[in-house]
XYZ file of C-alpha atoms in Angstrom:
382
model
C -3.084 11.978 7.684
C -4.647 15.395 7.207
C -7.157 16.310 4.498
C -7.463 19.924 3.380
C -10.810 21.455 4.428
C -11.921 22.120 0.876
C -11.288 18.565 -0.211
C -12.728 17.177 3.014
C -16.084 18.773 2.264
C -16.177 17.244 -1.196
C -15.279 13.801 0.082
C -17.794 13.941 2.915
C -20.463 14.998 0.428
C -19.654 11.996 -1.737
C -19.725 9.661 1.257
C -23.069 11.071 2.367
C -24.533 10.448 -1.074
C -23.199 6.913 -1.048
C -24.628 6.189 2.383
C -27.986 7.529 1.289
C -27.866 5.269 -1.780
C -28.758 8.237 -3.954
C -26.802 6.839 -6.872
C -24.800 3.833 -7.914
C -23.797 1.621 -10.767
C -25.379 -1.771 -11.354
C -23.337 -4.956 -10.881
C -23.995 -8.579 -11.703
C -24.729 -10.864 -8.757
C -22.252 -13.435 -7.465
C -21.822 -15.301 -4.194
C -19.023 -15.905 -1.721
C -18.055 -19.204 -3.323
C -17.637 -17.467 -6.678
C -15.306 -14.995 -4.971
C -13.293 -17.761 -3.322
C -12.806 -19.602 -6.612
C -12.236 -16.494 -8.718
C -9.306 -16.064 -11.059
C -8.657 -12.290 -11.298
C -8.717 -11.286 -14.966
C -8.689 -15.006 -15.733
C -5.114 -15.483 -14.477
C -4.810 -18.915 -12.867
C -1.741 -19.203 -10.654
C -0.179 -22.496 -9.561
C -1.271 -23.689 -6.109
C 2.222 -23.173 -4.697
C 2.234 -19.494 -5.682
C -1.230 -17.912 -5.228
C -1.771 -14.454 -6.669
C -3.610 -13.232 -3.562
C -5.038 -14.082 -0.152
C -7.016 -12.308 2.531
C -4.916 -10.292 4.977
C -6.677 -11.824 8.003
C -6.566 -15.411 6.712
C -4.245 -18.176 7.927
C -3.104 -18.458 4.306
C -1.121 -15.255 4.789
C 0.775 -16.787 7.710
C 1.313 -20.009 5.770
C 2.639 -17.986 2.819
C 5.038 -16.156 5.112
C 6.282 -19.335 6.793
C 6.659 -21.155 3.483
C 8.834 -18.387 2.078
C 11.023 -18.629 5.177
C 11.373 -22.389 4.747
C 12.305 -21.927 1.092
C 15.463 -20.135 2.168
C 14.538 -16.449 2.159
C 16.935 -15.828 5.007
C 19.450 -13.138 4.193
C 20.377 -10.970 1.243
C 23.790 -9.948 -0.112
C 24.203 -7.558 2.830
C 23.958 -10.462 5.284
C 20.529 -9.558 6.670
C 16.907 -10.468 6.084
C 15.292 -7.052 5.580
C 11.578 -6.246 5.472
C 10.141 -2.860 4.495
C 6.476 -1.881 4.863
C 5.210 1.410 3.407
C 1.910 2.968 4.517
C -0.679 5.053 2.738
C -0.825 8.836 2.849
C -1.692 10.191 -0.600
C 0.581 13.044 -1.626
C 2.710 12.368 1.447
C 4.089 9.397 -0.462
C 6.723 11.940 -1.504
C 8.136 11.353 1.986
C 8.907 7.738 1.065
C 10.546 8.824 -2.194
C 12.738 11.201 -0.197
C 13.611 8.545 2.381
C 14.716 6.158 -0.369
C 16.894 8.824 -1.978
C 18.495 9.885 1.304
C 18.957 6.311 2.489
C 20.756 5.460 -0.745
C 22.985 8.533 -0.393
C 23.903 7.494 3.153
C 25.251 4.163 1.915
C 23.162 2.358 4.549
C 20.135 1.339 2.478
C 19.363 -2.388 2.891
C 18.677 -4.734 -0.029
C 15.132 -5.606 0.994
C 14.041 -9.209 0.634
C 10.401 -8.330 1.370
C 8.712 -5.051 0.355
C 5.048 -4.282 1.015
C 2.887 -1.276 0.220
C -0.563 0.099 0.944
C -2.255 2.935 -0.996
C 0.420 5.453 -2.005
C 2.893 3.004 -0.476
C 1.724 0.460 -3.042
C 2.602 2.868 -5.843
C 6.100 3.335 -4.423
C 6.707 -0.323 -3.534
C 7.687 -1.673 -7.005
C 10.349 1.021 -7.424
C 11.761 0.282 -3.961
C 11.649 -3.458 -4.628
C 13.727 -3.004 -7.775
C 16.460 -1.139 -5.920
C 18.393 2.147 -6.052
C 18.651 2.065 -9.856
C 14.930 2.982 -9.877
C 15.302 5.950 -7.506
C 15.111 8.504 -10.315
C 11.804 7.114 -11.561
C 10.398 7.036 -8.020
C 11.435 10.639 -7.408
C 10.034 11.826 -10.723
C 6.713 10.089 -10.093
C 6.219 12.033 -6.859
C 7.926 15.377 -7.369
C 8.181 15.646 -11.140
C 4.862 17.512 -11.387
C 2.729 14.778 -12.962
C 0.934 14.092 -9.665
C -0.399 17.655 -9.608
C -3.031 16.631 -12.183
C -4.498 13.776 -10.127
C -7.383 15.668 -8.529
C -9.676 16.369 -11.466
C -13.265 16.805 -10.158
C -16.026 14.865 -11.852
C -18.383 17.819 -11.464
C -21.989 16.728 -11.688
C -20.724 13.241 -12.476
C -19.955 12.846 -8.757
C -23.718 12.805 -8.128
C -24.091 9.648 -10.224
C -20.872 7.870 -9.333
C -18.848 6.928 -6.270
C -15.946 9.371 -6.259
C -15.419 13.114 -6.280
C -12.422 12.893 -8.619
C -11.960 11.180 -11.972
C -10.176 7.819 -12.005
C -8.403 8.363 -15.327
C -5.549 10.644 -14.124
C -4.462 8.100 -11.506
C -4.611 5.284 -14.037
C -2.669 7.365 -16.571
C 0.048 8.082 -14.002
C 0.381 4.385 -13.194
C 0.553 3.388 -16.856
C 3.225 6.028 -17.439
C 5.649 4.315 -15.058
C 4.444 0.717 -14.769
C 5.250 -0.839 -18.133
C 6.324 -4.208 -19.437
C 9.961 -3.473 -18.565
C 9.010 -2.999 -14.906
C 6.858 -6.147 -14.940
C 9.753 -8.207 -16.290
C 12.159 -6.701 -13.761
C 9.800 -7.580 -10.892
C 9.447 -11.117 -12.261
C 13.229 -11.507 -12.365
C 13.505 -10.565 -8.682
C 10.577 -12.819 -7.746
C 12.434 -15.768 -9.297
C 15.193 -15.146 -6.743
C 12.648 -15.642 -3.964
C 12.161 -11.977 -3.083
C 8.627 -10.871 -2.189
C 6.566 -7.817 -3.235
C 3.108 -7.488 -1.660
C 0.374 -4.869 -2.106
C -2.898 -4.544 -0.180
C -6.374 -3.580 -1.370
C -9.745 -3.693 0.385
C -12.418 -5.973 -1.091
C -15.689 -4.154 -0.357
C -17.854 -7.172 -1.130
C -16.172 -9.387 1.463
C -15.221 -6.480 3.778
C -11.691 -7.846 4.045
C -8.208 -6.733 3.171
C -6.505 -8.563 0.315
C -2.761 -9.099 -0.007
C -1.619 -9.415 -3.620
C 1.647 -11.147 -4.501
C 2.850 -8.804 -7.225
C 5.812 -11.057 -8.001
C 3.448 -13.959 -8.693
C 1.429 -11.717 -11.003
C 4.577 -10.560 -12.804
C 5.710 -14.156 -13.286
C 2.504 -14.839 -15.245
C 3.829 -12.496 -17.918
C 2.016 -10.943 -20.869
C -0.519 -8.120 -21.322
C -3.079 -9.628 -18.931
C -0.549 -9.774 -16.099
C 0.521 -6.181 -16.774
C -3.107 -5.057 -16.749
C -3.784 -6.791 -13.424
C -0.544 -5.438 -11.928
C -1.593 -1.893 -12.834
C -5.184 -2.437 -11.718
C -4.152 -3.675 -8.268
C -1.940 -0.607 -7.778
C -4.807 1.652 -8.844
C -7.227 -0.057 -6.470
C -4.826 0.149 -3.551
C -4.442 3.905 -4.082
C -8.143 4.694 -4.669
C -9.181 6.587 -1.521
C -12.899 5.927 -0.907
C -15.019 8.967 -1.645
C -12.159 10.694 -3.431
C -11.676 8.198 -6.277
C -14.172 5.632 -7.610
C -13.703 1.995 -6.542
C -11.785 -0.174 -8.985
C -13.630 -3.098 -10.531
C -11.544 -6.197 -11.177
C -12.960 -8.640 -13.704
C -12.868 -12.203 -12.377
C -13.792 -15.636 -13.675
C -15.148 -18.532 -11.601
C -16.658 -21.710 -13.030
C -17.201 -20.079 -16.384
C -18.983 -17.077 -14.804
C -17.578 -13.610 -15.337
C -18.209 -10.909 -12.744
C -16.569 -7.824 -11.263
C -15.100 -7.503 -7.790
C -14.966 -4.044 -6.180
C -11.727 -2.934 -4.514
C -10.607 0.292 -2.838
C -7.688 1.676 -0.822
C -5.937 -1.013 1.199
C -5.620 1.471 4.058
C -9.311 0.949 4.847
C -8.465 -2.438 6.394
C -4.738 -2.292 7.169
C -2.467 0.761 7.714
C 0.554 -1.155 6.432
C 1.383 -4.770 5.568
C 3.759 -5.796 8.322
C 4.077 -9.150 10.006
C 0.841 -11.186 9.902
C -1.332 -10.402 12.929
C -1.705 -14.086 13.754
C 2.089 -14.143 14.163
C 2.210 -11.319 16.744
C 1.583 -13.621 19.704
C 4.241 -16.146 18.704
C 7.307 -16.621 20.890
C 10.455 -17.849 19.111
C 8.577 -18.878 15.953
C 10.219 -21.298 13.559
C 10.110 -18.914 10.634
C 13.735 -17.789 10.656
C 13.151 -14.184 11.692
C 15.580 -13.845 14.598
C 18.122 -11.175 13.664
C 15.991 -9.846 10.773
C 15.527 -6.110 10.344
C 12.065 -4.618 9.870
C 11.421 -1.048 8.755
C 8.116 0.814 8.451
C 7.639 4.128 6.636
C 4.525 6.046 7.675
C 3.528 8.656 5.101
C 1.975 10.991 7.632
C 2.046 12.003 11.291
C 1.244 9.533 14.048
C 0.996 11.614 17.228
C -2.415 13.045 18.206
C -2.835 16.746 17.460
C -5.102 19.288 19.085
C -7.611 21.071 16.872
C -10.910 22.706 17.803
C -13.492 20.764 15.802
C -16.327 22.687 14.183
C -19.803 21.345 14.926
C -20.577 20.416 11.320
C -21.038 17.183 9.386
C -17.829 17.499 7.377
C -15.672 18.555 10.314
C -16.933 15.897 12.716
C -16.752 13.035 10.193
C -13.363 14.164 8.901
C -11.898 14.495 12.378
C -13.363 11.136 13.405
C -11.908 9.409 10.333
C -8.502 10.962 11.007
C -8.633 9.774 14.626
C -9.682 6.239 13.629
C -6.873 5.891 11.075
C -4.277 7.191 13.527
C -5.434 4.740 16.224
C -5.210 1.858 13.750
C -1.696 2.917 12.759
C -0.504 3.116 16.366
C -1.940 -0.277 17.316
C -0.396 -1.948 14.245
C 2.982 -0.379 14.964
C 2.729 -1.573 18.561
C 1.838 -5.146 17.537
C 4.768 -5.438 15.154
C 7.173 -3.858 17.626
C 6.072 -6.180 20.453
C 6.716 -9.225 18.264
C 10.116 -7.825 17.267
C 11.103 -7.216 20.893
C 10.134 -10.744 21.944
C 11.801 -12.497 19.038
C 15.059 -10.676 18.443
C 14.207 -8.528 15.392
C 15.511 -5.038 14.802
C 12.493 -2.735 14.433
C 12.666 0.845 13.129
C 9.996 3.191 11.810
C 9.880 6.659 10.298
C 7.075 9.214 9.975
C 6.575 12.848 9.137
C 7.481 15.189 12.022
C 4.637 15.931 14.434
C 4.662 19.611 13.419
C 4.251 18.812 9.707
C 1.298 20.511 8.005
C 1.491 18.364 4.859
C -1.865 17.123 3.557
C -2.656 13.770 1.987
C -4.522 15.455 -0.887
C -2.118 18.367 -1.349
C -0.563 17.418 -4.676
C 0.967 20.835 -5.386
C 4.549 20.294 -6.635
C 6.044 22.692 -4.094
C 4.291 20.943 -1.207
C 5.337 17.480 -2.347
C 8.916 18.656 -2.878
C 9.024 19.959 0.711
C 7.789 16.594 2.052
C 10.329 14.803 -0.141
C 13.191 16.878 1.278
C 12.126 16.116 4.857
C 12.423 12.399 4.117
C 15.648 12.742 2.186
C 17.441 14.820 4.816
C 16.287 12.617 7.684
C 17.293 9.363 5.975
C 20.660 10.739 4.896
C 21.644 11.380 8.530
C 19.590 8.535 10.018
C 17.702 10.983 12.249
C 14.347 10.045 10.707
C 14.302 6.581 12.313
C 12.514 5.952 15.593
């Protein structure tokens, strides 16, 4: 994904301050056992339906296999369909366009598993709930509200951990994620469908996969608050937005975890990595269809890099994220090829100049139309 030069400088400045430990907020101490036993916002889920697990933990594979054994085989369209949506900031408008065009084509699957990271996490609940939520998804990305997200903290950035204020992002989430959505997600979770969102736990330095259906099934204001908070954390780009603190309880102790953009640890939530090497696994995936939407470009691009701190760090970060995306795509595709899955992915065209932090309505509308047109004809899929 590309970051506009002006924004890149601000973000690099914030990162430099953080690395130099020039400022920071105090936090209460807790240890790894507290984190392992923690109930986020005090919500205690039954053992058979955990609210979350680490992305790189065997629990994720066990969760996946258990859902297969429970009968999550095919949907009304006769297929088991998985959709994973990546991060990409403002380029999430691409996903909104793909969903609209795919619906118009009459070929949109009824996904049994939907996952999202960063901006993909924000889109995932709408996709999970089906075409009837297309209008809300489109409005969220191209209705103009997103243009207010980047509100600088000014001098506050010197004493915090993000260049931009957190409140506009939270306000946008609360505008669309309400109790009606929570109840709708819970209803689909009862059918066995799965909605997962990833964040990055900075304390443990690990990605976390949150079962949003399990959260929704808890019901009530606390579940709604956690649902919103996880989405906010997943979309909080480090340096741009402050980390999100999630209040947790363990053994009577109350403390705050610190979570940021899930894209820091995983470009998208596809098949578990410890499943990639399996041959003919007994998880009922043969014949399933897997789709990945990348909210950005994936091919390397040539650009003369200025010999400056911001340019070198920005270019290096862009290169690192692209390499991670390509390797994750390759791992999922290799598994699909060996085990009889259909694998398709879509991304912005290589000549796209769209920026992850370009939230201007006209820019997001253009990205939306690229996705819509490509999905309507099917040409967007690789």
